[in-house]
Short mmCIF file of C-alpha atoms in Angstrom, two decimals:
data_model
loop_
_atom_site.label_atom_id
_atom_site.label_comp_id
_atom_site.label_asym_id
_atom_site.label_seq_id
_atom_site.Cartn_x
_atom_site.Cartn_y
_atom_site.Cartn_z
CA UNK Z 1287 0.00 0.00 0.00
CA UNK Z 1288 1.06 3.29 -0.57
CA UNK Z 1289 1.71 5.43 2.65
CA UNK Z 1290 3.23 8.43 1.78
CA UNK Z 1291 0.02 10.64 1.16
CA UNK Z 1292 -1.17 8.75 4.51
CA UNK Z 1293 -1.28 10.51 7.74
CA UNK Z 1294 0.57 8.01 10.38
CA UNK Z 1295 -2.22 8.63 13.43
CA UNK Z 1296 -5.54 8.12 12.29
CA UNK Z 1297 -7.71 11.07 12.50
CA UNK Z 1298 -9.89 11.70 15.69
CA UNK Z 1299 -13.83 10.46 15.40
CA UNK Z 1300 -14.80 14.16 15.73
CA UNK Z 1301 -12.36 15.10 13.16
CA UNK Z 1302 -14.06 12.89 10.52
CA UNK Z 1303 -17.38 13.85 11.36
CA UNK Z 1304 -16.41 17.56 11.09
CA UNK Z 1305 -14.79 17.39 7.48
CA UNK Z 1306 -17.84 15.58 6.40
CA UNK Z 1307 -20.44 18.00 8.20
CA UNK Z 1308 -18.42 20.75 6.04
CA UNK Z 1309 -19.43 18.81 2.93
CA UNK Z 1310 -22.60 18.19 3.92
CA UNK Z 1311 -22.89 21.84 4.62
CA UNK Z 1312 -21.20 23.46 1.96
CA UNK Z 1313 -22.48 21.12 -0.78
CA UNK Z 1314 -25.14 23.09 -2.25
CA UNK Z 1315 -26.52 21.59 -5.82
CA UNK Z 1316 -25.58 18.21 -6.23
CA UNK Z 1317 -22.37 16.38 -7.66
CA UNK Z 1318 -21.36 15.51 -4.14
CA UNK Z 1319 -18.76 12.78 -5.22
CA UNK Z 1320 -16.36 15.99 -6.08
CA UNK Z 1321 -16.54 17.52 -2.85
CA UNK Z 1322 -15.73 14.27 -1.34
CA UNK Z 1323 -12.70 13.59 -3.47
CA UNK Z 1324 -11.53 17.40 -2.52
CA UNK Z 1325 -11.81 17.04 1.16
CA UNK Z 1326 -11.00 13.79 1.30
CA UNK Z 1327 -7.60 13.23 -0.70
CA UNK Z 1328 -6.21 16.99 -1.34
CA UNK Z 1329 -7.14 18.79 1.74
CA UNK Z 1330 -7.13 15.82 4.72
CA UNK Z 1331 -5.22 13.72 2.31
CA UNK Z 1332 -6.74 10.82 4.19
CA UNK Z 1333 -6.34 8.40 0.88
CA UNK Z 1334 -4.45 8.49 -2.11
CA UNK Z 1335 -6.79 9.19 -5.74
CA UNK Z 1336 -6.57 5.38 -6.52
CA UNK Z 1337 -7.46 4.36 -3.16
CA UNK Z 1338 -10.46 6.93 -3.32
CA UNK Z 1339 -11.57 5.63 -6.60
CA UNK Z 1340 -11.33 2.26 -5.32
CA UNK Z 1341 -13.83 2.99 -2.77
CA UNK Z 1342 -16.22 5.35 -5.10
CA UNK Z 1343 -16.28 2.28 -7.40
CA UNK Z 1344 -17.63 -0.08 -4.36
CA UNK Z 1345 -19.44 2.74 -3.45
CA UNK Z 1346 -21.61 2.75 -6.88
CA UNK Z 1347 -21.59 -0.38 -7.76
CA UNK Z 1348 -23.38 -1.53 -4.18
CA UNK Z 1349 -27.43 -0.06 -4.10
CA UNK Z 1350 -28.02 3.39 -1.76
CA UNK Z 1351 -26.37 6.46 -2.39
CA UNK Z 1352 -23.31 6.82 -3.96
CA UNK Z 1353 -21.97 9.73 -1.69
CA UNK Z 1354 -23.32 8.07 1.48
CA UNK Z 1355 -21.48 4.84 0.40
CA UNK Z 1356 -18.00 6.59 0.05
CA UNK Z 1357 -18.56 8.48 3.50
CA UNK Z 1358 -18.86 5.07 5.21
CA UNK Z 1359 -16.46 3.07 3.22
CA UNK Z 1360 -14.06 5.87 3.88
CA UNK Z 1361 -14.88 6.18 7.33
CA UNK Z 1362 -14.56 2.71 8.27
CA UNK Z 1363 -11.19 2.39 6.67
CA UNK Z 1364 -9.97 5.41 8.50
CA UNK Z 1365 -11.68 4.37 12.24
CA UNK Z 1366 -13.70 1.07 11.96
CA UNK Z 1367 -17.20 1.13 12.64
CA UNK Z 1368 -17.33 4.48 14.61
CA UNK Z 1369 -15.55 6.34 11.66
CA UNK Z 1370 -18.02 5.41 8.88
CA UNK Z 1371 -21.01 6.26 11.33
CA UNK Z 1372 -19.39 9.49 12.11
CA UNK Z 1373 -18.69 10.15 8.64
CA UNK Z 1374 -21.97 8.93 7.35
CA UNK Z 1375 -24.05 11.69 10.02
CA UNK Z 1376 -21.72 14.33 9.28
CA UNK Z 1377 -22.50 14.10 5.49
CA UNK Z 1378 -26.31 13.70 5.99
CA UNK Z 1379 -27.44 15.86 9.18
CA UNK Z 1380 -26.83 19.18 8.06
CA UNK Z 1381 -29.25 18.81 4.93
CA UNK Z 1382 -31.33 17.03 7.23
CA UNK Z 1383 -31.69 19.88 9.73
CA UNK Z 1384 -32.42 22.75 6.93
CA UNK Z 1385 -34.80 20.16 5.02
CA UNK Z 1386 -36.79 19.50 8.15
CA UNK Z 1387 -37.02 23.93 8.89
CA UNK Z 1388 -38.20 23.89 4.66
CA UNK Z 1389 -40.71 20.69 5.43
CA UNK Z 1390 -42.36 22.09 7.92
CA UNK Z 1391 -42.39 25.30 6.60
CA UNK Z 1392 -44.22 23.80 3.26
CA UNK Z 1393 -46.63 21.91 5.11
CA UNK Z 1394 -47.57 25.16 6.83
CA UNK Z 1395 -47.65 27.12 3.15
CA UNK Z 1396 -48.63 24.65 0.78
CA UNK Z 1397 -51.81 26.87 -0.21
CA UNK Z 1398 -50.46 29.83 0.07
CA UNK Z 1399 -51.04 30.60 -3.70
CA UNK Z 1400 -47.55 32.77 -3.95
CA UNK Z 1401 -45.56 29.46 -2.70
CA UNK Z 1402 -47.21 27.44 -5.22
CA UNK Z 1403 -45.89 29.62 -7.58
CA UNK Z 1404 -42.96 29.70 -6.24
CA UNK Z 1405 -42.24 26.04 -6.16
CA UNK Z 1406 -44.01 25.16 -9.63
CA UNK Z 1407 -41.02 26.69 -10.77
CA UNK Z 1408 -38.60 25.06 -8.54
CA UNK Z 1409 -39.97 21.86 -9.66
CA UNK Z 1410 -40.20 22.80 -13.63
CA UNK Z 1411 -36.80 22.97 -12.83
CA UNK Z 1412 -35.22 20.34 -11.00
CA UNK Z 1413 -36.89 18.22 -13.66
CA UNK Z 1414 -35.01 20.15 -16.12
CA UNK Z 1415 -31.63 19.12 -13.83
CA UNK Z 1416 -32.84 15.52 -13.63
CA UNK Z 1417 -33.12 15.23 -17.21
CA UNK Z 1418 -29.82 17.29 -18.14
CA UNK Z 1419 -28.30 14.52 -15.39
CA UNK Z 1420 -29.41 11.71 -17.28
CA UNK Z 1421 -28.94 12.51 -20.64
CA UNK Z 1422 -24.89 13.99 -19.03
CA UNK Z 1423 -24.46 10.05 -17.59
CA UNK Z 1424 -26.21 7.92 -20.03
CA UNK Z 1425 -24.08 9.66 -22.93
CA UNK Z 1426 -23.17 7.41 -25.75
CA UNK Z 1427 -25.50 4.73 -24.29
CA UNK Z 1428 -28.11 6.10 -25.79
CA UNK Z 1429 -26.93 5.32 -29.13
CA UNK Z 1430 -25.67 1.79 -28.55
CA UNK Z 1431 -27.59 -0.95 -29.14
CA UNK Z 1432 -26.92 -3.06 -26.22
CA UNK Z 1433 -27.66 -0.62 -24.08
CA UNK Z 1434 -30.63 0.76 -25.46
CA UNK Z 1435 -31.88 -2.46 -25.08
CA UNK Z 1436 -32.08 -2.03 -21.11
CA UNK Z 1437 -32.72 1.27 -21.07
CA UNK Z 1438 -36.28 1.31 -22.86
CA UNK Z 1439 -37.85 -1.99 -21.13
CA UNK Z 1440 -36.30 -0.27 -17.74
CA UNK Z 1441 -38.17 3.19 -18.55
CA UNK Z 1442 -41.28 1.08 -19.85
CA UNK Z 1443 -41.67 -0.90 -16.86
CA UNK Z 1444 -41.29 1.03 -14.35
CA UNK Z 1445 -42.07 4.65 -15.26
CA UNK Z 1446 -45.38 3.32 -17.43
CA UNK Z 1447 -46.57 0.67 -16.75
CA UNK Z 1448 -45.62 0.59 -12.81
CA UNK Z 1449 -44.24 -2.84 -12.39
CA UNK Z 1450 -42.46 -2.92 -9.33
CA UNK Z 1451 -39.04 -2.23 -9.07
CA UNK Z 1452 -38.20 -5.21 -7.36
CA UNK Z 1453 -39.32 -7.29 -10.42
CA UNK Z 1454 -38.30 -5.40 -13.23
CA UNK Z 1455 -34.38 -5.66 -11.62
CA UNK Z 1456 -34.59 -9.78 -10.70
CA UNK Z 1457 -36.13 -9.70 -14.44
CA UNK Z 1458 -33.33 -7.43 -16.15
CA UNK Z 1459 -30.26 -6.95 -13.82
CA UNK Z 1460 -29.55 -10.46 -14.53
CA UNK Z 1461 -29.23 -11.21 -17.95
CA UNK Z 1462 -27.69 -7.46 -18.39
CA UNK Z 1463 -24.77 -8.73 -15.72
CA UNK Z 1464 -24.62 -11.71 -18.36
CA UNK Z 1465 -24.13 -10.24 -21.40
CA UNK Z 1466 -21.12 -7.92 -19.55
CA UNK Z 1467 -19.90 -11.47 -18.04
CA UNK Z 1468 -16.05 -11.44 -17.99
CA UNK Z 1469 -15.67 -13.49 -21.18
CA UNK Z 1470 -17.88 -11.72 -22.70
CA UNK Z 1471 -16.05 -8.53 -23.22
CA UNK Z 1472 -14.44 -8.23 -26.02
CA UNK Z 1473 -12.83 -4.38 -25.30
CA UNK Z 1474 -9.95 -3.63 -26.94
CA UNK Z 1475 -7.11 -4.63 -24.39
CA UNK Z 1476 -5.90 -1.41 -22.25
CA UNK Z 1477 -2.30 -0.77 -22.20
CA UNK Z 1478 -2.08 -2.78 -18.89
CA UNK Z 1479 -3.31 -6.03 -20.82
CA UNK Z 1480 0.18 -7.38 -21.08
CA UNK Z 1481 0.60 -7.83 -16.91
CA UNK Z 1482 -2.21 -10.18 -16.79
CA UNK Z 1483 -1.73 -13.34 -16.28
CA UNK F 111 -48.13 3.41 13.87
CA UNK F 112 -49.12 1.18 11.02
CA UNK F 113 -47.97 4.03 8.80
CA UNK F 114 -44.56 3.77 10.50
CA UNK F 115 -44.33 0.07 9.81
CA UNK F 116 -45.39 0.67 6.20
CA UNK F 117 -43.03 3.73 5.86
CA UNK F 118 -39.79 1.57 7.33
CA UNK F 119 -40.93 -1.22 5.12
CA UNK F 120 -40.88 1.21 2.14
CA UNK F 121 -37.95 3.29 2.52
CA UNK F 122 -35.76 0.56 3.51
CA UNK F 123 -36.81 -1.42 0.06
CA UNK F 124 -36.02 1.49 -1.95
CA UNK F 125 -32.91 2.68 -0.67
CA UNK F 126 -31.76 -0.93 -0.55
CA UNK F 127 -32.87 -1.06 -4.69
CA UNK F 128 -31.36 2.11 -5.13
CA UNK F 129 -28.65 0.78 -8.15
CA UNK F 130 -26.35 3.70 -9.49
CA UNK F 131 -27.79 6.08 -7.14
CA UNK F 132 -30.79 7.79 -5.25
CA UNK F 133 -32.47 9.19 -8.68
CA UNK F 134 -32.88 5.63 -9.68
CA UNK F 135 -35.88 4.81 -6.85
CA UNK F 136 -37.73 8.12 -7.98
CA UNK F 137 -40.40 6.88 -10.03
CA UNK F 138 -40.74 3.71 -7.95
CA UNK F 139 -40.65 6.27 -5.06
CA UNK F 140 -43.23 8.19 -6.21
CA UNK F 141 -45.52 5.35 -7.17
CA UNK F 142 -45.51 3.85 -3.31
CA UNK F 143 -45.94 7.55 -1.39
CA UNK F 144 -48.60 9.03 -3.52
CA UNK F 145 -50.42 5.99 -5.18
CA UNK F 146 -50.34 3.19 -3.38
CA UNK F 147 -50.35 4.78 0.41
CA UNK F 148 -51.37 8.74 -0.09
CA UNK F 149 -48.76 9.66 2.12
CA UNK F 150 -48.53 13.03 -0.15
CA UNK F 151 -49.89 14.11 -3.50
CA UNK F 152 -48.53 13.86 -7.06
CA UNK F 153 -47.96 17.61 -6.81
CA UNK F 154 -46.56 17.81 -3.45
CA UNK F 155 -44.42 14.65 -3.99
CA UNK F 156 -43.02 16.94 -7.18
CA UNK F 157 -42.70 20.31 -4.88
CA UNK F 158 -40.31 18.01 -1.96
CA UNK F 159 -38.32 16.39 -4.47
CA UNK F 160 -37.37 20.00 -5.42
CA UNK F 161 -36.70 20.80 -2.11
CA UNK F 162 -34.31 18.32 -2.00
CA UNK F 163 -32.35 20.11 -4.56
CA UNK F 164 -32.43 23.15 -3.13
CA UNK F 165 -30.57 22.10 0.17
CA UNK F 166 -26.63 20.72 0.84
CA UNK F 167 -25.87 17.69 1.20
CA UNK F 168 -27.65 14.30 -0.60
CA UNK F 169 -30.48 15.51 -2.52
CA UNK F 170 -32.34 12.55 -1.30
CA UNK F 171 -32.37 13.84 1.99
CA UNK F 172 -35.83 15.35 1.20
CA UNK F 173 -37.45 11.78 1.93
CA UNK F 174 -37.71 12.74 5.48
CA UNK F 175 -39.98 15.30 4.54
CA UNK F 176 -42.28 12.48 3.04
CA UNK F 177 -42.31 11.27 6.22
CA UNK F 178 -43.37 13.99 7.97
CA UNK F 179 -46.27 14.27 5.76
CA UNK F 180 -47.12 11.08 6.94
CA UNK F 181 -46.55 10.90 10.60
CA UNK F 182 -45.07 13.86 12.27
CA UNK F 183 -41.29 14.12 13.35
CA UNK F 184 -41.69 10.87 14.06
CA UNK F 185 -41.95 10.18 10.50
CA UNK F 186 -39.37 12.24 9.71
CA UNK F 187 -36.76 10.49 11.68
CA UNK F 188 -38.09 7.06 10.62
CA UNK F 189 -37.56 7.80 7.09
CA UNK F 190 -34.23 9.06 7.11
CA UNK F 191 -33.32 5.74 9.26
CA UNK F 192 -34.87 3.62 7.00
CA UNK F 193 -33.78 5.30 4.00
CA UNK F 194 -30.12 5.61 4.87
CA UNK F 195 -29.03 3.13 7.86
CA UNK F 196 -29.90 -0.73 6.06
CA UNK F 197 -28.03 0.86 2.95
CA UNK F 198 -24.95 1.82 5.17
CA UNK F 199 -24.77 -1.37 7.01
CA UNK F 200 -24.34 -3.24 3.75
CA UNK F 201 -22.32 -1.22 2.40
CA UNK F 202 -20.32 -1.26 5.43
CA UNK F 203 -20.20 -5.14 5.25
CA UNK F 204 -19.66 -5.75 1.90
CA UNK F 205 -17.03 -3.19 1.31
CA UNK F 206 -15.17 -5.00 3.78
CA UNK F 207 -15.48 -8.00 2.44
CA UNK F 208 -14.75 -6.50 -1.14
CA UNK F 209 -11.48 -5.43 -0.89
CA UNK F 210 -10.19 -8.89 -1.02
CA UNK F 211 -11.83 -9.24 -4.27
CA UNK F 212 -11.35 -5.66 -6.07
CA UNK F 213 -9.59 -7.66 -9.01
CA UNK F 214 -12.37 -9.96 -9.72
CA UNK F 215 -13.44 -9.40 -13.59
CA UNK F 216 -17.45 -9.93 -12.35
CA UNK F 217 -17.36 -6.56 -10.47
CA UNK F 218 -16.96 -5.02 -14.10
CA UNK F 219 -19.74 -7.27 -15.11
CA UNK F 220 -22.15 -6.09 -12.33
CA UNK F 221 -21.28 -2.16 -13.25
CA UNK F 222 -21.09 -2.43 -17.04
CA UNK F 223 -24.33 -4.59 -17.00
CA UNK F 224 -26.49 -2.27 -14.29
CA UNK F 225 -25.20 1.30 -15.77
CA UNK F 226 -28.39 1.22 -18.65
CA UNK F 227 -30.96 0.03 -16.46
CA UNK F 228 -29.64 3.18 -13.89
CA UNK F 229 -30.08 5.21 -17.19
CA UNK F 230 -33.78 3.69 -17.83
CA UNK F 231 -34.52 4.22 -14.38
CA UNK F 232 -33.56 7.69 -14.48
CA UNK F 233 -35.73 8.43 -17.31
CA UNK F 234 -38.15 7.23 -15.57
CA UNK F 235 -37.90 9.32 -13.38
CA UNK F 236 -37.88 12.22 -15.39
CA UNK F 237 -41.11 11.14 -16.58
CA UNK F 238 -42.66 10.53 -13.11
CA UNK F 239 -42.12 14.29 -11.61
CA UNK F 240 -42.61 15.46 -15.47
CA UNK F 241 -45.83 14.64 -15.83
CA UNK F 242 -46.71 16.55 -12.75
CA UNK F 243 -44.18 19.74 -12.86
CA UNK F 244 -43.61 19.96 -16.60
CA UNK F 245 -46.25 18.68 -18.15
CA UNK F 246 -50.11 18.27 -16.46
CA UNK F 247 -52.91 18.71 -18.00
CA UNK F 248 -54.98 20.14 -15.46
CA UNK F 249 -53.30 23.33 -15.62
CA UNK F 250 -53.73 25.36 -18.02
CA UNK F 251 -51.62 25.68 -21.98
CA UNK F 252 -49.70 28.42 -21.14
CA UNK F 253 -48.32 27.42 -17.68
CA UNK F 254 -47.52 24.12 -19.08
CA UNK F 255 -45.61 26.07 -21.71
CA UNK F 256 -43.75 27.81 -18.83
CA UNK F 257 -43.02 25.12 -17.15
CA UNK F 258 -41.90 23.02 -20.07
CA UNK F 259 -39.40 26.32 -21.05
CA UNK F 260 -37.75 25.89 -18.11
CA UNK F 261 -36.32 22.67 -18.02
CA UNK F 262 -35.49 22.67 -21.39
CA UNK F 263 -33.75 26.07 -20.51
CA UNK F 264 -31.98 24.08 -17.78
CA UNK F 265 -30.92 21.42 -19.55
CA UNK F 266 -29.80 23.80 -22.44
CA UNK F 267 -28.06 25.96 -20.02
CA UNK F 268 -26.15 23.08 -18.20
CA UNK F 269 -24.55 21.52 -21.34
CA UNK F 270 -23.70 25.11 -22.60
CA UNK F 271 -22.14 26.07 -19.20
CA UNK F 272 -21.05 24.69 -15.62
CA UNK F 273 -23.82 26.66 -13.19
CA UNK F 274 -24.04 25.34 -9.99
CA UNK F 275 -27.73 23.97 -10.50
CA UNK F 276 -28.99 25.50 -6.98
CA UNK F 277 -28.49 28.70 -8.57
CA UNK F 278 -30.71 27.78 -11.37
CA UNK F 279 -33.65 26.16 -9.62
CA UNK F 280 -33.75 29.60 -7.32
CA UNK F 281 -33.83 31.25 -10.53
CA UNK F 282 -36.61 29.85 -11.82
CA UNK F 283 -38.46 29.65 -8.65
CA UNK F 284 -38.27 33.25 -8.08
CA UNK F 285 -39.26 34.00 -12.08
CA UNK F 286 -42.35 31.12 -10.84
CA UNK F 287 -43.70 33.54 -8.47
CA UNK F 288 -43.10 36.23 -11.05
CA UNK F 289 -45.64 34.44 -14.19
CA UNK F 290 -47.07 31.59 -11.86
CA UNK F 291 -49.64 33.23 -9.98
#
């Protein structure tokens, strides 16, 4: 493993949950993944890049959110159990606390007809950011086959006709996982293809 | 408190289904709270998600204020347990487990195979909260218009130019109350 960008002692419980209150703070619109990697390797230099993308990799692949994932896979490697909790509440309570003042504060206005207004637009647009989101990720998968061939029973399914999400990934996730099965891939090598085995 | 049962139950299926990320449970979300148990309405399930853009940290977050529509603070708290703690405990466990096997050519398999159903479920998303904020037909042509204009403003915008998208949604929230009303 490579130490040098390590810090010898391990960083204090309250420590960890302070650097990640300051994302979950600070972290206003989305793409939280960044603000990890910045506090996390260049300013606390906690773990190297690959060891961070090691863990954001885990971190997507397994189901929940991606940026909750990271805290507590980075947490626990940093202090075990307490660490990943510590990280985990640091990331998430400070939205929580301001979402629960703007909750309450819509359940009180709902009706008011000015905060309708208000938050038709807000909503016009987040759907705006949703869609700018997927189109950003999804990318060239649009236009391959393969793909496409998830991505329309997936949006059929469960956005139209409502089958349950449970089903429609026991149906699909499967035989998607088997057409990407390890033999199956038939990438061009990377430049690294010569140290395998 | 059988609305607490049924809201654990809930949130702790979706986050634990949640592949690629929180935006992939929002239409399957959205289908549980408003049509199957009436915890909120299409329009204010539309309103919270936006609220969960508006604040820091995970945008998904703004499940707690599901809950409270639901039950109280109690719900509140429930939901944010449900919908975060199962999630983090297997992650916690399995990450631990995964190190040993980070070279394992399957891992690629599971990624490379789940990244278009993530995409699906994303646009299906898009379609659930569109078809309330962007595009309902009980309001009337011209709002729908509006609304329509600005997320294809956004998503126009945010390919042209890196805006933090809080910015944006304020934006058009304020210009909301502005034609709206």
């Amino acid at each position: 493993m490579n130490e040098s960008a390590r810090v010898t002692q391990p960083p204090s419980i309250g420590r960890i949950f302070r650097a990640f209150a300051l994302i979950g703070i600070s972290s206003f619109g989305g793409g939280l993944v960044a603000y990890l990697r910045d506090v996390v390797v260049d300013r606390e230099r906690w773990l190297t890049d690959d060891e961070f993308l090691g863990a954001l990799e885990i971190g997507q692949t397994l189901p929940g959110l991606n940026s909750t994932n990271v805290a507590v896979i980075v947490g626990r490697q940093l202090r075990g159990p307490r660490g990943a909790l510590a990280a985990a509440l640091g990331l998430i309570l400070p939205g929580a606390v301001i979402l629960s003042v703007l909750g309450v504060l819509y359940a009180r206005l709902h009706d008011n007809p000015d905060v309708t207004a208000a938050l038709a637009g807000v909503a016009a647009a987040s759907v705006g950011l949703l869609l700018q989101v997927t189109l950003k990720i999804g990318g060239r998968q649009f236009l391959r086959p393969k793909d496409l061939m998830f991505i329309l029973p997936t949006f059929l399914m469960v956005g139209v006709f409502h089958v349950s999400l449970v089903t429609t990934l026991l149906l699909l996730a499967p035989i998607a996982i088997w057409m990407n099965r390890p033999a199956a891939l038939k990438k061009p090598p990377l430049s690294s293809s010569e140290s395998r085995p | 408190m059988k609305d607490l049962v049924s809201l654990l139950n809930v949130f702790t299926l979706l986050s634990l289904m949640a592949v690629g990320g929180g935006t992939a449970v929002i239409p399957e979300m959205q289908h549980e709270t408003v049509t199957v148990h009436h915890w909120v309405t299409d329009t204010q399930f539309a309103a919270i998600y936006s609220l969960g853009q508006l604040a820091p940290g995970p945008n998904m977050t703004m499940v707690g204020i599901i809950g409270y529509h639901a039950a109280g603070v109690a719900g509140f708290l429930l939901v944010l347990f449900a919908f975060y703690f199962p999630a983090s405990l297997l992650t916690y466990g399995v990450s631990y487990i995964w190190d040993r096997y980070r070279e394992n050519p399957w891992r690629e398999a599971v990624q490379r195979g789940l990244a278009p159903i993530t995409i699906g479920l994303m646009l299906a998303g898009v379609y659930a909260v569109g078809k309330t904020a962007s595009f309902n037909l009980d309001r009337p042509l011209w709002f729908n218009g509006v609304t329509l204009g600005f997320g294809l403003a956004i998503v126009l915008l945010l390919f042209w130019k890196r805006i933090n998208p809080a910015l944006l949604i304020l934006t058009c929230g304020v210009l909301g109350w502005f034609i709206l009303r």
